[in-house]
Tab-separated table of C-alpha atoms and ligand atoms in Angstrom:
chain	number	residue	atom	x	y	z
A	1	UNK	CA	0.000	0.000	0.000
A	2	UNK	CA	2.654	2.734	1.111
A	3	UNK	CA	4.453	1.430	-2.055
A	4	UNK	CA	1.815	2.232	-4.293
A	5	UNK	CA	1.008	5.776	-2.924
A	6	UNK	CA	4.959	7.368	-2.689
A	7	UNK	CA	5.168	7.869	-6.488
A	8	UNK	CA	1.966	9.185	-6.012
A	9	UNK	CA	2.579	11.524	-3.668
A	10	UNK	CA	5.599	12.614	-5.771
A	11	UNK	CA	3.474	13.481	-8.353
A	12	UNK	CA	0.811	15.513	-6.266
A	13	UNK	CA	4.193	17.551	-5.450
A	14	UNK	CA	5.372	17.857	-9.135
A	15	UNK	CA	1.208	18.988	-9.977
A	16	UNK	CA	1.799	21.588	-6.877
A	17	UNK	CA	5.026	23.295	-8.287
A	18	UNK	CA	3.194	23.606	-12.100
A	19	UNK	CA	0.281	25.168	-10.296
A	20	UNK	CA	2.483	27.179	-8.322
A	21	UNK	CA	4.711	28.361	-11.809
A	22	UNK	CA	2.319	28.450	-14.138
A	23	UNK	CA	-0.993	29.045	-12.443
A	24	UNK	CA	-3.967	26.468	-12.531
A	25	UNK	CA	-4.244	24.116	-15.243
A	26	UNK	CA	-7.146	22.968	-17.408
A	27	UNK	CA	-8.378	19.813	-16.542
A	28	UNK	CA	-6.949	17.839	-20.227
A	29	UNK	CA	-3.676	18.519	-18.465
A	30	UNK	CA	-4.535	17.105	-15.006
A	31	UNK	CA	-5.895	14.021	-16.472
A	32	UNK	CA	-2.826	13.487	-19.078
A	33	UNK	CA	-0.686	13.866	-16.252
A	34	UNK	CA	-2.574	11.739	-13.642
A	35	UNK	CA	-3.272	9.177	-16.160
A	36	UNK	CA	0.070	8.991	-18.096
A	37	UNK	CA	2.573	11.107	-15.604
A	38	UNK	CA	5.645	8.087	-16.968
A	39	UNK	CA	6.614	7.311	-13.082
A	40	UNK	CA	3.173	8.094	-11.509
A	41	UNK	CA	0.450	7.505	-13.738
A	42	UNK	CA	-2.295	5.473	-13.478
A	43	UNK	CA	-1.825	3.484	-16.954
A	44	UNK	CA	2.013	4.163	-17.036
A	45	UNK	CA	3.046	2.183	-14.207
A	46	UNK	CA	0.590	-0.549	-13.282
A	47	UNK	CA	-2.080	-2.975	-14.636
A	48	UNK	CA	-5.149	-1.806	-13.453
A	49	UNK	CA	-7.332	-3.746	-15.559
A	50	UNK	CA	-8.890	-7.246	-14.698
A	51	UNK	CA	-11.227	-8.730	-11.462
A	52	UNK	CA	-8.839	-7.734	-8.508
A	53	UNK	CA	-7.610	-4.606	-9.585
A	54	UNK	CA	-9.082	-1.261	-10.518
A	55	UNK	CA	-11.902	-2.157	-12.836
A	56	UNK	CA	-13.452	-4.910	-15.199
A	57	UNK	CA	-13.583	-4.234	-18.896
A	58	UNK	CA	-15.844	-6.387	-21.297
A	59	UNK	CA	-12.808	-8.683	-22.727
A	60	UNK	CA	-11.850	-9.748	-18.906
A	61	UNK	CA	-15.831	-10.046	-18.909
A	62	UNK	CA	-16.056	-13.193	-20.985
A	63	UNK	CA	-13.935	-14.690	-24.035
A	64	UNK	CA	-17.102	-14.180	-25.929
A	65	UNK	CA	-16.770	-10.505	-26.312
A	66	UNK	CA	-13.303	-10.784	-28.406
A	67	UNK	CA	-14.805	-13.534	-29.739
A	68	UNK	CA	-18.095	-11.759	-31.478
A	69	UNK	CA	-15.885	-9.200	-32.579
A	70	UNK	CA	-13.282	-11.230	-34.387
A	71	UNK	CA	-15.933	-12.609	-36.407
A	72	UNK	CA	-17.114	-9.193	-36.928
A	73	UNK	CA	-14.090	-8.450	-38.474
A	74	UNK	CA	-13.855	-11.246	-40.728
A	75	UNK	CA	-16.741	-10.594	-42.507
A	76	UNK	CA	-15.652	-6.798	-42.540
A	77	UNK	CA	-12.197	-8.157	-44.159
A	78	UNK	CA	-14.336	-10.287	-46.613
A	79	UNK	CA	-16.156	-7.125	-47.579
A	80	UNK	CA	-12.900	-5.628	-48.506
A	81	UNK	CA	-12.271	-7.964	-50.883
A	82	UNK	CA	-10.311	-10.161	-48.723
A	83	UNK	CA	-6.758	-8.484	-49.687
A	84	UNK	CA	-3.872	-10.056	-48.657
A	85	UNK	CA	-2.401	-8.194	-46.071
A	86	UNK	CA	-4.473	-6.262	-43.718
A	87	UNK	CA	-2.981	-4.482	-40.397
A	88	UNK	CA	-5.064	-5.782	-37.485
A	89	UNK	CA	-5.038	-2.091	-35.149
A	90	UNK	CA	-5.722	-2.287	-31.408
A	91	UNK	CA	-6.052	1.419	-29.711
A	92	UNK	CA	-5.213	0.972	-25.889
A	93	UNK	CA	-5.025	-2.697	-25.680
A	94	UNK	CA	-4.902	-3.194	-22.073
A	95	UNK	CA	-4.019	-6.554	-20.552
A	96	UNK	CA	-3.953	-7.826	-24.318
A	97	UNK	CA	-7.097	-9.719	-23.681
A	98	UNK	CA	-9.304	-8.608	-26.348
A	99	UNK	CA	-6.819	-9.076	-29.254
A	100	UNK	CA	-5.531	-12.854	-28.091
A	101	UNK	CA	-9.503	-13.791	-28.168
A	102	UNK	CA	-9.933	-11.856	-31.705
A	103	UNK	CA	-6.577	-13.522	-33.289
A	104	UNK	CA	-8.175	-16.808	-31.906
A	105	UNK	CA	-11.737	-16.614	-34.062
A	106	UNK	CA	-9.309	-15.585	-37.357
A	107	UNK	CA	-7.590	-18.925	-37.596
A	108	UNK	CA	-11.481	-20.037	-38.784
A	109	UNK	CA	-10.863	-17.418	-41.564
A	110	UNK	CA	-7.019	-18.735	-43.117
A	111	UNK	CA	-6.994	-16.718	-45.953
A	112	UNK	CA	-6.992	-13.905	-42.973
A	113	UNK	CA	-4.930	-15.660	-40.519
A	114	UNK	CA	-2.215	-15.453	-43.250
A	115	UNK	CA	-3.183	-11.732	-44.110
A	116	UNK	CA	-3.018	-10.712	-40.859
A	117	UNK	CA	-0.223	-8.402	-38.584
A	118	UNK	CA	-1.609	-6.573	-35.423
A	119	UNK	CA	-0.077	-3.519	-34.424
A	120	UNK	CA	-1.186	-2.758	-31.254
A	121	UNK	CA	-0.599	1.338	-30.077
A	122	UNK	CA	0.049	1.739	-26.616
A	123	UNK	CA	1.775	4.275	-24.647
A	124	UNK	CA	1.889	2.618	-20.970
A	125	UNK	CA	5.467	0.711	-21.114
A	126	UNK	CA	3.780	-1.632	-18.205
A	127	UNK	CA	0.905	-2.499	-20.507
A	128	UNK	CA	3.095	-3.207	-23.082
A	129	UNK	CA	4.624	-5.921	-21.249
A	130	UNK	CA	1.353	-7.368	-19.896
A	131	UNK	CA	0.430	-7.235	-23.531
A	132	UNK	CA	3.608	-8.967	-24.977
A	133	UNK	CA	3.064	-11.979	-22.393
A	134	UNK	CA	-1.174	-12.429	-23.259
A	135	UNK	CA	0.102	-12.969	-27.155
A	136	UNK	CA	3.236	-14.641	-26.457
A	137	UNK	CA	1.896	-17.653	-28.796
A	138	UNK	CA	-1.010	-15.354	-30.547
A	139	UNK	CA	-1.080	-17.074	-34.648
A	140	UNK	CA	-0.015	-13.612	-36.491
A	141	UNK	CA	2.852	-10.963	-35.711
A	142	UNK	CA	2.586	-8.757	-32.979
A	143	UNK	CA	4.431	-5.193	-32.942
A	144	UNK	CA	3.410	-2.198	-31.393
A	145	UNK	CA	3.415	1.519	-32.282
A	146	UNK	CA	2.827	4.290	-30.039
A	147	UNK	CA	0.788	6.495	-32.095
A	148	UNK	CA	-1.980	5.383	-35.137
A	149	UNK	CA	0.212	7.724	-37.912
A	150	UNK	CA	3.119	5.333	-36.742
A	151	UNK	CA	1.418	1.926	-38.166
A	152	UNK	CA	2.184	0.747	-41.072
A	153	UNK	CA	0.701	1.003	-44.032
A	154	UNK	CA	-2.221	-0.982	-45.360
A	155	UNK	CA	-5.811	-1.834	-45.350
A	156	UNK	CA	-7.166	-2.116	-42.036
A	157	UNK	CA	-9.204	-3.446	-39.040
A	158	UNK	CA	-9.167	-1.016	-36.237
A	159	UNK	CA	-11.147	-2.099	-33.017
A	160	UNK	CA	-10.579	-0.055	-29.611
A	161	UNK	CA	-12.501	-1.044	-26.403
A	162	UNK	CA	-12.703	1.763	-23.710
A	163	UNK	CA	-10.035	3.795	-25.267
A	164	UNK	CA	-11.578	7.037	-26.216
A	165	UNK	CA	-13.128	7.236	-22.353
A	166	UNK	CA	-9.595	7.989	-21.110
A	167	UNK	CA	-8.700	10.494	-23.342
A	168	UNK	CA	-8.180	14.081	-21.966
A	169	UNK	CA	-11.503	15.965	-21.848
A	170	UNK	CA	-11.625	19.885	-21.408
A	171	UNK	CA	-14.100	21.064	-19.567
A	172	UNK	CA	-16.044	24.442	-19.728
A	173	UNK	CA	-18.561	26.210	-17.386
A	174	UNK	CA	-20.826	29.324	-18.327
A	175	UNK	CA	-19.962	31.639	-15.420
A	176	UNK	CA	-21.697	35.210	-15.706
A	177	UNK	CA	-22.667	34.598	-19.235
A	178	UNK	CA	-19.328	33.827	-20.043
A	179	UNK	CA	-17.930	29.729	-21.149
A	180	UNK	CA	-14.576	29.466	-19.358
A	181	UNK	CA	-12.104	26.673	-18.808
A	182	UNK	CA	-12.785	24.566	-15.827
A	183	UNK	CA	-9.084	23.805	-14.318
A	184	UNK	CA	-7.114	22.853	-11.528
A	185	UNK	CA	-5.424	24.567	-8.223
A	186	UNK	CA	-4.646	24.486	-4.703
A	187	UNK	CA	-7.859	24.523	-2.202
A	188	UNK	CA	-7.747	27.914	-1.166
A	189	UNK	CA	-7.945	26.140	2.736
A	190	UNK	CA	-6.113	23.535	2.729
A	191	UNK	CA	-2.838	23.925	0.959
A	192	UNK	CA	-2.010	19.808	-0.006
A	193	UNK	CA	-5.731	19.595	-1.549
A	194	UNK	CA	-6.312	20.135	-4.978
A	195	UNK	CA	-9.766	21.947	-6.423
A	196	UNK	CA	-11.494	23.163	-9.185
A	197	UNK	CA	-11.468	26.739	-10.421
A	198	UNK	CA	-12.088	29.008	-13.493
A	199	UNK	CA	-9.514	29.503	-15.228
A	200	UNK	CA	-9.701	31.742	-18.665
A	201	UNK	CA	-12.598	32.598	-21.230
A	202	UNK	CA	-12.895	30.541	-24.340
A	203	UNK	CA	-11.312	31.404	-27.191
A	204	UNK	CA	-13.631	31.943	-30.376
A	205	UNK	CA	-12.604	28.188	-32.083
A	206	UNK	CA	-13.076	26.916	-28.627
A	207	UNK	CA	-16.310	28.009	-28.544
A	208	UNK	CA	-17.599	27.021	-31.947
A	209	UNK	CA	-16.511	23.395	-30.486
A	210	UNK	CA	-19.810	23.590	-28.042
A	211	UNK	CA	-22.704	22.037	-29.808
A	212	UNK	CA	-24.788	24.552	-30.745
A	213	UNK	CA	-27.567	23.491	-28.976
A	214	UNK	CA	-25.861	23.630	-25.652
A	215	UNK	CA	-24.395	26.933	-26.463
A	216	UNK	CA	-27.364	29.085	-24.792
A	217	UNK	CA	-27.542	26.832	-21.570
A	218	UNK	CA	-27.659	29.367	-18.422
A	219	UNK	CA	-25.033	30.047	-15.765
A	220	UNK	CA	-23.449	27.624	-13.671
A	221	UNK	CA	-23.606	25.024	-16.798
A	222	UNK	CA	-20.702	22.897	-17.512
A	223	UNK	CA	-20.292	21.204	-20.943
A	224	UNK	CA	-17.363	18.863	-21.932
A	225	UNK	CA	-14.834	19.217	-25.321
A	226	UNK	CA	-12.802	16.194	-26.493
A	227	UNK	CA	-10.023	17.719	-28.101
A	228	UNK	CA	-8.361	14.016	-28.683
A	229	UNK	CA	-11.396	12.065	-30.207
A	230	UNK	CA	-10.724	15.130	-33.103
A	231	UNK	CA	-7.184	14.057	-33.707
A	232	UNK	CA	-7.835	9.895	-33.483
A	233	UNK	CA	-10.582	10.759	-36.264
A	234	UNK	CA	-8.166	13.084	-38.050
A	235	UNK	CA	-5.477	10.171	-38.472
A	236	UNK	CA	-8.377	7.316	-39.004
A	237	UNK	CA	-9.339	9.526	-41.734
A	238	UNK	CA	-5.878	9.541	-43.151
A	239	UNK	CA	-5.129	6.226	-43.533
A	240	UNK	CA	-8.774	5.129	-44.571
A	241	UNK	CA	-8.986	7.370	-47.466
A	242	UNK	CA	-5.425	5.605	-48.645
A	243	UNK	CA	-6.531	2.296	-48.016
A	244	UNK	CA	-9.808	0.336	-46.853
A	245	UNK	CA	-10.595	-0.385	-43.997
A	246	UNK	CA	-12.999	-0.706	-41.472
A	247	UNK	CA	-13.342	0.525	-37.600
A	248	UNK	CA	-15.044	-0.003	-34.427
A	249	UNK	CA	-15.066	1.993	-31.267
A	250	UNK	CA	-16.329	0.582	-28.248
A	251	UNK	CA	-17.075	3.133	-24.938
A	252	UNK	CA	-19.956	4.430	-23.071
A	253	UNK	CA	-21.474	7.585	-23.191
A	254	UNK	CA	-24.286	9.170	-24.706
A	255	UNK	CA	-25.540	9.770	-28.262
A	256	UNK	CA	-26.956	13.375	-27.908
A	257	UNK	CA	-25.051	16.268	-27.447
A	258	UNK	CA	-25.428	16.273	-23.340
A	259	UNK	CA	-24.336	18.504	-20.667
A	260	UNK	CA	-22.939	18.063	-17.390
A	261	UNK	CA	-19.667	16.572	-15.767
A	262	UNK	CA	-19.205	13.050	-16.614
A	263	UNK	CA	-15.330	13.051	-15.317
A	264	UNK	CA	-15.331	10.123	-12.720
A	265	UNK	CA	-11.907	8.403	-11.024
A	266	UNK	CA	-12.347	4.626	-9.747
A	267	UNK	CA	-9.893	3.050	-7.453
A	268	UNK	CA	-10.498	-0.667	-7.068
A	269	UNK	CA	-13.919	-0.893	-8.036
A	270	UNK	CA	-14.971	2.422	-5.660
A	271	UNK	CA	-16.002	5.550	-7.316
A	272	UNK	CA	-13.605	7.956	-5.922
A	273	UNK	CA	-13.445	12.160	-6.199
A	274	UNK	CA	-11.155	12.342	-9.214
A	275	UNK	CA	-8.816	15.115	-7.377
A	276	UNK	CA	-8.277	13.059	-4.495
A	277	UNK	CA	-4.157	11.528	-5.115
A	278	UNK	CA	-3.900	11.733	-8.480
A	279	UNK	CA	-2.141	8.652	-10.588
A	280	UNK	CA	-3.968	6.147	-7.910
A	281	UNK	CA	-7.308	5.708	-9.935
A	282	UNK	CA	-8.741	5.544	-13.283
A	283	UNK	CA	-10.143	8.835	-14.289
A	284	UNK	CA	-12.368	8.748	-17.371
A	285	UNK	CA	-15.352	10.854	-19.390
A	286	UNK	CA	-18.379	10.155	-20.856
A	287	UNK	CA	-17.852	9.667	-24.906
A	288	UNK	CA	-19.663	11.704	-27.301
A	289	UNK	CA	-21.070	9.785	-29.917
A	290	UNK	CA	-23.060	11.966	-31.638
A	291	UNK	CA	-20.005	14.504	-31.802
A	292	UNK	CA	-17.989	11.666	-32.713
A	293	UNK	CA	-19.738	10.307	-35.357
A	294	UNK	CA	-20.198	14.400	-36.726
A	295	UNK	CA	-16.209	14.559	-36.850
A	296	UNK	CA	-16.153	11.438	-38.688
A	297	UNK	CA	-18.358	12.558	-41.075
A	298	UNK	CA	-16.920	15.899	-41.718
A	299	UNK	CA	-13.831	14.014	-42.156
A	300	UNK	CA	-15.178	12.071	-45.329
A	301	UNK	CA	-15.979	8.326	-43.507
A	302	UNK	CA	-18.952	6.253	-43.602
A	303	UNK	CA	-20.658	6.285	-39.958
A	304	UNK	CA	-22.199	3.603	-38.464
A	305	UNK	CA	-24.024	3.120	-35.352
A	306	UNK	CA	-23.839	3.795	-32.750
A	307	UNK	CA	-25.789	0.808	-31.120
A	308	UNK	CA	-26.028	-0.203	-27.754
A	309	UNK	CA	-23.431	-3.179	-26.931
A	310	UNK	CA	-26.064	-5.375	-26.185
A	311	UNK	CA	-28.308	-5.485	-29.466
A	312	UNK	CA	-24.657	-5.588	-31.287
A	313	UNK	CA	-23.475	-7.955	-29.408
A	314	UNK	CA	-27.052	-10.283	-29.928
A	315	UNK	CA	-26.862	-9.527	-33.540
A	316	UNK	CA	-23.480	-10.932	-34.038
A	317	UNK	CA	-24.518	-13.750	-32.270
A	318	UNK	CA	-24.015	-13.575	-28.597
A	319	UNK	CA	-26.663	-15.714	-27.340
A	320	UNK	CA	-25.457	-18.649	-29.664
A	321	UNK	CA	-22.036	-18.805	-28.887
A	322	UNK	CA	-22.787	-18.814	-25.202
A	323	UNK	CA	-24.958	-21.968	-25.924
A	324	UNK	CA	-22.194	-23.514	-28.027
A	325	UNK	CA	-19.980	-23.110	-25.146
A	326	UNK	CA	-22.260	-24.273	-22.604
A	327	UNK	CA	-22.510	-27.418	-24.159
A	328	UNK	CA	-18.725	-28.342	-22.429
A	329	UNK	CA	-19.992	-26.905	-18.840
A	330	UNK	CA	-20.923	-28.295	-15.824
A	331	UNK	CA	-24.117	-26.175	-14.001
A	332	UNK	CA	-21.556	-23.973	-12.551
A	333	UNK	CA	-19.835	-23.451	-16.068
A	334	UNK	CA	-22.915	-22.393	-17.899
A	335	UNK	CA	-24.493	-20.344	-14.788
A	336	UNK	CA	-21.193	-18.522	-15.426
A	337	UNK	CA	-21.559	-17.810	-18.904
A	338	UNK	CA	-25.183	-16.796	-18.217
A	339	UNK	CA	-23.838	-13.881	-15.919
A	340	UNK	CA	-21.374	-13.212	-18.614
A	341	UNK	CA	-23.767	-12.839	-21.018
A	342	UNK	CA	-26.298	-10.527	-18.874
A	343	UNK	CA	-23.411	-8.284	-17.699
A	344	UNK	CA	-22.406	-7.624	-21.413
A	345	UNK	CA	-25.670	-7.463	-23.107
A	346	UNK	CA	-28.289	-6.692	-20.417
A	347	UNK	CA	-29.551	-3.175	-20.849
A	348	UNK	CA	-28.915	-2.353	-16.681
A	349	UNK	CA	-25.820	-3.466	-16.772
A	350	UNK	CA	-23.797	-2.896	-20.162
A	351	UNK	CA	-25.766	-3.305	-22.758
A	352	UNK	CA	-27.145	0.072	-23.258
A	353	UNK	CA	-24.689	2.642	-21.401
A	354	UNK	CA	-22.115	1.136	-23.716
A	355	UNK	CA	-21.983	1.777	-27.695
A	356	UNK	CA	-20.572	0.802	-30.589
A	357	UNK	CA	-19.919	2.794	-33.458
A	358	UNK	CA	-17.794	2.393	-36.416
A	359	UNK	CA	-16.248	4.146	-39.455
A	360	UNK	CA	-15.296	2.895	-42.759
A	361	UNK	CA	-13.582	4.067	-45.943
A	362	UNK	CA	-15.954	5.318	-48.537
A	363	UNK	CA	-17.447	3.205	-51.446
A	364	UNK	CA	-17.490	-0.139	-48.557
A	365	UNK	CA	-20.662	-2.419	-47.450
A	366	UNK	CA	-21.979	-1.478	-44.019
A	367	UNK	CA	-20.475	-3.400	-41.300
A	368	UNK	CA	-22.204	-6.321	-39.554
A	369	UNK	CA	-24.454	-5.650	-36.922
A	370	UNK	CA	-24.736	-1.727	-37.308
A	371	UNK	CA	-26.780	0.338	-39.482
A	372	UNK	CA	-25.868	3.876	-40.910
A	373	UNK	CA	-25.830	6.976	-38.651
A	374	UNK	CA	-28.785	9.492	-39.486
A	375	UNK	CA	-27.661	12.797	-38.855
A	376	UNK	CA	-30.434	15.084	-37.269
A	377	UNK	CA	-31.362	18.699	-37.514
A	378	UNK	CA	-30.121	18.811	-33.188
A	379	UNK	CA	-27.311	17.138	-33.333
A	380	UNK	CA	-25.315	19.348	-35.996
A	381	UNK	CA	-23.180	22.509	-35.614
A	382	UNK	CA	-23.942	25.619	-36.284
B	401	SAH	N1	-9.066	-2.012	-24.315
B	401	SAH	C1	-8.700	-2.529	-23.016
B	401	SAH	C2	-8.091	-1.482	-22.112
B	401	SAH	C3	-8.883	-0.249	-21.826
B	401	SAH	S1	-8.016	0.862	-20.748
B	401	SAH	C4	-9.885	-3.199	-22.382
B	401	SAH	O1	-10.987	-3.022	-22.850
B	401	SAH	O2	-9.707	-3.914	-21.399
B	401	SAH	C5	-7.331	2.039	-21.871
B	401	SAH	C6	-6.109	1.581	-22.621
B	401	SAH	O3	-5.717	2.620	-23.520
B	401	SAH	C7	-4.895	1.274	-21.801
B	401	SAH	O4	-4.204	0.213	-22.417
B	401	SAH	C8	-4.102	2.585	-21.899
B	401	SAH	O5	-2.768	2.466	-21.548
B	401	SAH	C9	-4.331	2.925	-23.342
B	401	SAH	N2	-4.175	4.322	-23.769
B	401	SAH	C10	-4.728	5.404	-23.218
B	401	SAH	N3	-4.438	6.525	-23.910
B	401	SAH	C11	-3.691	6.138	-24.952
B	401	SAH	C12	-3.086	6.827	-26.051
B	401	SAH	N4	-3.192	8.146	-26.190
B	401	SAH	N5	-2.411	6.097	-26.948
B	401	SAH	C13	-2.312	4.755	-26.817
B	401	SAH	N6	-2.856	4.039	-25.797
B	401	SAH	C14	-3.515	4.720	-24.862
């Protein structure tokens, strides 16, 4: 325990002196810091991911989820025109899980087995290990990259689970009529605490990023920009107007343009206040697909979904597979996948706070399992 919290604290002091120097800082820099801070951050030092630690994904949920989605992207690889190489992209891997279940569902595809090289892009040196033991023996070549614009070239599969929710998020509250930037200090009464104050106006192309509808919203509103979903879309752009390919984003959050703070830290499995010893839990934000899925658009790709996990995951055949598997189970082996199956697909749990959305290069069939976004008179800019 003291272990764990001495970097910490370490970087609580290092946050202190920047506030000190350069005054309080937006809340995109707290969170890149907390999160990725290389001796203190949350991701860069640890494995938080899995049953005993800080939270459960839906790949340490069941094999089934990696599963469904490897056969999702066969059949998006066979709608390419099954070419014979195709870069298999992982955003934020985490413990490796998702990818060693997806490589495993290929091998029933060879022609794609053969095609195949996953890159995944990860910028937590601790994850990369985790990640490099989980595929030791995976059935196609492995290599990382720490950015998308590094990957090779290529047609390509793209899948990313939670990866977007840990971005850097901005924040901005209407004070007096006026949208400024929502950042960090010192507690004005207690000198080691940190707290939120308001830092600066928005600029003009700041403000033009707040959906117009939420624009007008009165005083003491707070809305939330995602500076980094606009530069992941930017490069996805890139390389899928150079070559086809198909992706899918998995994350929760809400389709409408929504107000409100969604930032929230978890420390093994508790809810905790996101300011409280930073580097110690998992902060995150709520995605925004509509926004998303706006960006994409602007940015010349096809847009599909989003979908709730659940209905994607039944479409692709959820309910099936857990049979199939069931078949080899005792009672306790197939009550097991039952609870799998609820927590992914059941609308309380994830099945309808999470969503899947995906993008693909123009002229290509729709994906499986998702049908084309719809964009509506609310949802678009100004
Ligand atoms: N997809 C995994 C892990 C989700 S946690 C799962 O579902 O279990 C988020 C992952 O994204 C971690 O691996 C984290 O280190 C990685 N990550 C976060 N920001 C990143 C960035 N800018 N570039 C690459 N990887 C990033």
């Amino acid at each position: 325990m003291t272990e764990d919290f001495r970097p910490a604290e370490a970087l609580a002091a290092r946050l202190r002196a920047r506030i000190a120097s350069e005054g309080p800082l937006p809340v995109s820099v707290y969170m890149m810091e907390a999160l990725f801070d290389p001796m203190a951050g949350f991701y860069a030092t640890k494995d938080p991911l899995g049953a005993h630690n800080d939270f459960i994904t839906a790949p340490e949920i069941s094999q089934m989820f990696g599963e469904l989605i490897g056969l999702w992207a066969v059949e998006c690889w066979s709608q390419m025109g099954s070419p014979g190489k195709v870069q298999l992209i992982e955003l934020g891997p985490g413990t490796g899980r998702m990818m060693s279940d997806v490589v495993r569902v290929l091998r029933a595809a060879p022609g794609l087995i053969n095609a195949a090289e996953a890159t995944l892009v990860e910028v937590s040196p601790a994850l990369k290990m985790v990640q490099g033991r989980t595929l030791a023996g995976a059935p196609v070549p492995i290599r990382w990259a720490p950015r998308l614009e590094a990957v090779r070239p290529g047609p390509t599969l793209l899948l990313a689970n939670e990866f977007l929710d840990c971005l850097p998020i901005r924040q901005a509250v209407k004070h007096e009529g006026v949208w400024r930037e929502r950042c960090v200090a010192m507690h004005p009464d207690e000198s080691e605490r940190f707290a939120f104050v308001l830092g600066a106006a928005l600029s003009a192309p700041d403000l033009a990023r707040i959906p117009a509808p939420l624009r007008d919203l009165p005083d003491g509103s707070l809305v939330e920009l995602r500076p980094a979903d606009a530069a992941v879309i930017g490069a996805l752009a890139e390389r899928l107007s150079a070559y086809p390919g198909y992706a899918l984003f998995i994350d929760y959050g809400a389709t409408e343009p929504d107000h409100g703070d969604t930032l929230q830290a978890i420390r093994r499995h508790e809810k905790v206040d996101p300011l409280d010893a930073p580097g110690t839990a998992d902060l995150t934000a709520w995605v925004a697909f509509g926004a998303l899925a706006h960006a994409a658009l602007d940015a010349g790709l096809q847009v599909f979904g989003p979908a709730g996990q659940g209905p994607f995951l039944k479409g692709l055949g959820l309910d099936v597979r857990a049979a199939l598997l069931a078949k080899a189970q005792d009672t306790a082996g197939r009550a097991r996948l039952a609870r799998q199956t609820a927590r992914l697909s059941a609308p309380e749990e994830m099945g309808a706070l999470f969503k899947v959305i995906a993008f693909a290069s123009p002229g290509l069939a729709p994906p499986p399992g998702l049908d084309r976004f719809v964009p509506h008179e609310t949802a678009a800019q100004e």
